[in-house]
PDB file of C-alpha atoms in Angstrom:
ATOM      1  CA  MET A1403      30.906  41.912-141.095  1.00 46.00           C
ATOM      2  CA  ALA A1404      28.747  43.875-138.793  1.00 57.00           C
ATOM      3  CA  SER A1405      31.909  46.232-136.854  1.00 78.00           C
ATOM      4  CA  PRO A1406      33.897  48.249-138.662  1.00 91.00           C
ATOM      5  CA  ALA A1407      36.678  47.574-140.840  1.00 96.00           C
ATOM      6  CA  ILE A1408      39.212  49.295-139.524  1.00 97.00           C
ATOM      7  CA  ASP A1409      38.881  50.453-136.090  1.00 97.00           C
ATOM      8  CA  PRO A1410      38.509  53.841-135.385  1.00 95.00           C
ATOM      9  CA  ALA A1411      41.445  53.839-132.639  1.00 96.00           C
ATOM     10  CA  ILE A1412      44.621  52.278-134.274  1.00 96.00           C
ATOM     11  CA  PHE A1413      43.880  54.636-136.760  1.00 96.00           C
ATOM     12  CA  ALA A1414      43.047  57.658-134.831  1.00 95.00           C
ATOM     13  CA  GLU A1415      46.511  56.906-133.155  1.00 96.00           C
ATOM     14  CA  LEU A1416      48.291  56.206-137.060  1.00 96.00           C
ATOM     15  CA  GLN A1417      46.787  59.550-138.274  1.00 95.00           C
ATOM     16  CA  GLU A1418      48.033  61.436-134.445  1.00 96.00           C
ATOM     17  CA  THR A1419      52.094  59.778-134.580  1.00 96.00           C
ATOM     18  CA  ALA A1420      52.679  59.732-138.606  1.00 95.00           C
ATOM     19  CA  GLY A1421      50.483  62.690-139.706  1.00 94.00           C
ATOM     20  CA  ALA A1422      46.939  62.837-141.456  1.00 92.00           C
ATOM     21  CA  ASP A1423      49.113  63.138-145.175  1.00 94.00           C
ATOM     22  CA  PHE A1424      51.668  60.697-144.587  1.00 96.00           C
ATOM     23  CA  VAL A1425      48.922  58.105-143.932  1.00 96.00           C
ATOM     24  CA  ALA A1426      46.206  59.638-147.068  1.00 96.00           C
ATOM     25  CA  GLU A1427      49.868  58.593-148.822  1.00 96.00           C
ATOM     26  CA  LEU A1428      50.312  55.084-146.886  1.00 96.00           C
ATOM     27  CA  ILE A1429      46.610  54.680-147.795  1.00 97.00           C
ATOM     28  CA  ASP A1430      47.601  55.229-150.974  1.00 97.00           C
ATOM     29  CA  THR A1431      50.271  52.917-151.081  1.00 96.00           C
ATOM     30  CA  PHE A1432      48.538  50.085-149.524  1.00 96.00           C
ATOM     31  CA  LEU A1433      45.281  50.359-152.609  1.00 97.00           C
ATOM     32  CA  GLU A1434      47.977  49.737-154.960  1.00 97.00           C
ATOM     33  CA  GLU A1435      49.788  46.681-153.404  1.00 96.00           C
ATOM     34  CA  ALA A1436      47.579  44.971-151.325  1.00 96.00           C
ATOM     35  CA  PRO A1437      45.671  43.697-155.194  1.00 97.00           C
ATOM     36  CA  PRO A1438      48.616  42.011-156.305  1.00 96.00           C
ATOM     37  CA  MET A1439      49.398  39.937-152.687  1.00 94.00           C
ATOM     38  CA  LEU A1440      46.036  39.146-152.652  1.00 95.00           C
ATOM     39  CA  ASP A1441      46.936  37.851-156.489  1.00 95.00           C
ATOM     40  CA  ALA A1442      50.018  36.551-155.111  1.00 94.00           C
ATOM     41  CA  LEU A1443      48.018  34.624-152.535  1.00 93.00           C
ATOM     42  CA  ARG A1444      45.848  33.093-155.167  1.00 91.00           C
ATOM     43  CA  ALA A1445      49.240  32.236-157.671  1.00 94.00           C
ATOM     44  CA  SER A1446      51.069  30.737-155.412  1.00 92.00           C
ATOM     45  CA  LEU A1447      48.179  28.731-153.680  1.00 90.00           C
ATOM     46  CA  ASP A1448      47.506  26.909-157.679  1.00 89.00           C
ATOM     47  CA  ALA A1449      51.455  26.952-157.884  1.00 93.00           C
ATOM     48  CA  ARG A1450      51.328  25.393-154.188  1.00 91.00           C
ATOM     49  CA  ASP A1451      54.041  27.565-153.386  1.00 93.00           C
ATOM     50  CA  ALA A1452      53.693  27.755-149.818  1.00 92.00           C
ATOM     51  CA  GLU A1453      56.840  30.480-149.302  1.00 93.00           C
ATOM     52  CA  THR A1454      55.182  32.948-151.430  1.00 94.00           C
ATOM     53  CA  PHE A1455      51.852  31.906-150.491  1.00 92.00           C
ATOM     54  CA  ARG A1456      53.589  32.734-146.527  1.00 94.00           C
ATOM     55  CA  ARG A1457      55.294  35.325-147.710  1.00 95.00           C
ATOM     56  CA  ALA A1458      52.246  37.890-149.431  1.00 95.00           C
ATOM     57  CA  ALA A1459      50.283  36.720-146.228  1.00 95.00           C
ATOM     58  CA  HIS A1460      52.898  37.783-143.689  1.00 96.00           C
ATOM     59  CA  SER A1461      52.866  41.056-145.534  1.00 96.00           C
ATOM     60  CA  LEU A1462      48.824  41.335-146.055  1.00 97.00           C
ATOM     61  CA  LYS A1463      48.915  40.729-142.765  1.00 97.00           C
ATOM     62  CA  SER A1464      51.527  43.582-141.403  1.00 96.00           C
ATOM     63  CA  ASN A1465      50.033  46.312-143.689  1.00 96.00           C
ATOM     64  CA  ALA A1466      46.188  45.526-142.780  1.00 97.00           C
ATOM     65  CA  SER A1467      47.412  46.059-138.728  1.00 97.00           C
ATOM     66  CA  THR A1468      48.763  48.968-139.004  1.00 95.00           C
ATOM     67  CA  PHE A1469      45.116  50.658-140.318  1.00 95.00           C
ATOM     68  CA  GLY A1470      43.785  48.879-137.828  1.00 96.00           C
ATOM     69  CA  ALA A1471      42.288  46.624-140.044  1.00 97.00           C
ATOM     70  CA  LEU A1472      42.096  43.811-137.483  1.00 96.00           C
ATOM     71  CA  ALA A1473      39.892  41.175-139.109  1.00 95.00           C
ATOM     72  CA  LEU A1474      41.763  41.411-142.824  1.00 96.00           C
ATOM     73  CA  ALA A1475      44.846  41.291-140.626  1.00 97.00           C
ATOM     74  CA  SER A1476      44.038  37.939-138.178  1.00 95.00           C
ATOM     75  CA  LEU A1477      42.384  36.227-141.907  1.00 93.00           C
ATOM     76  CA  ALA A1478      46.275  36.659-143.461  1.00 94.00           C
ATOM     77  CA  ARG A1479      47.903  35.847-140.120  1.00 94.00           C
ATOM     78  CA  ASP A1480      45.908  32.208-139.965  1.00 91.00           C
ATOM     79  CA  LEU A1481      46.742  32.057-143.946  1.00 91.00           C
ATOM     80  CA  GLU A1482      50.284  33.036-142.567  1.00 92.00           C
ATOM     81  CA  LEU A1483      51.074  30.001-139.777  1.00 91.00           C
ATOM     82  CA  ASN A1484      48.682  27.507-141.189  1.00 88.00           C
ATOM     83  CA  GLY A1485      49.763  27.587-144.958  1.00 85.00           C
ATOM     84  CA  ILE A1486      48.058  26.329-148.373  1.00 86.00           C
ATOM     85  CA  GLU A1487      46.816  23.246-147.085  1.00 81.00           C
ATOM     86  CA  ALA A1488      44.948  25.189-144.205  1.00 77.00           C
ATOM     87  CA  ALA A1489      43.644  27.510-146.827  1.00 78.00           C
ATOM     88  CA  ARG A1490      43.263  25.520-149.662  1.00 74.00           C
ATOM     89  CA  ALA A1491      40.825  23.365-147.666  1.00 64.00           C
ATOM     90  CA  ALA A1492      38.746  26.130-145.700  1.00 66.00           C
ATOM     91  CA  GLY A1493      38.676  28.129-148.819  1.00 79.00           C
ATOM     92  CA  ALA A1494      39.644  30.724-147.043  1.00 80.00           C
ATOM     93  CA  LEU A1495      41.290  33.512-149.991  1.00 86.00           C
ATOM     94  CA  GLY A1496      37.099  34.616-150.396  1.00 89.00           C
ATOM     95  CA  PRO A1497      36.850  35.992-147.091  1.00 90.00           C
ATOM     96  CA  LEU A1498      40.194  37.412-147.248  1.00 91.00           C
ATOM     97  CA  ALA A1499      38.633  39.398-150.473  1.00 93.00           C
ATOM     98  CA  GLU A1500      35.743  40.439-148.831  1.00 94.00           C
ATOM     99  CA  HIS A1501      37.311  41.563-146.238  1.00 95.00           C
ATOM    100  CA  TYR A1502      40.090  43.536-148.316  1.00 97.00           C
ATOM    101  CA  ALA A1503      37.351  44.851-150.432  1.00 97.00           C
ATOM    102  CA  ALA A1504      35.980  45.946-147.068  1.00 97.00           C
ATOM    103  CA  ALA A1505      38.801  47.721-145.944  1.00 97.00           C
ATOM    104  CA  ALA A1506      39.717  49.312-148.657  1.00 97.00           C
ATOM    105  CA  ALA A1507      36.382  50.929-148.793  1.00 96.00           C
ATOM    106  CA  GLU A1508      36.678  52.205-145.863  1.00 96.00           C
ATOM    107  CA  LEU A1509      40.310  53.382-145.818  1.00 97.00           C
ATOM    108  CA  LYS A1510      39.326  55.462-149.242  1.00 96.00           C
ATOM    109  CA  ALA A1511      36.063  57.463-146.923  1.00 95.00           C
ATOM    110  CA  LEU A1512      38.694  57.747-143.999  1.00 94.00           C
ATOM    111  CA  ARG A1513      41.307  59.452-146.834  1.00 90.00           C
ATOM    112  CA  GLY A1514      38.646  61.439-147.582  1.00 80.00           C
ATOM    113  CA  GLY A1515      37.773  60.155-151.792  1.00 57.00           C
TER     114      GLY A1515
END
């Protein structure tokens, strides 16, 4: 993860169109809602609940894309499209959690705290 977790151009465009105060609220919401999404991915993977897994991956992908967390969004997209068995075989949740942690840290810094 040598490149930034958040694409600066996408983030700047979001701030320009939505306003810095609203983006700060979006960041707070993402930081609150993403960990339960990761938990849902883990639980649904263990339970082999393909629909819950797909929905959680889709939500994480969409939210990550909003901020320009492109690597996180890409991994979540792969999980959404390829499903539980591919995720299980690839051990994909570890890298996803790592990318979330990097994106969360950058978003906190961009928000100013």
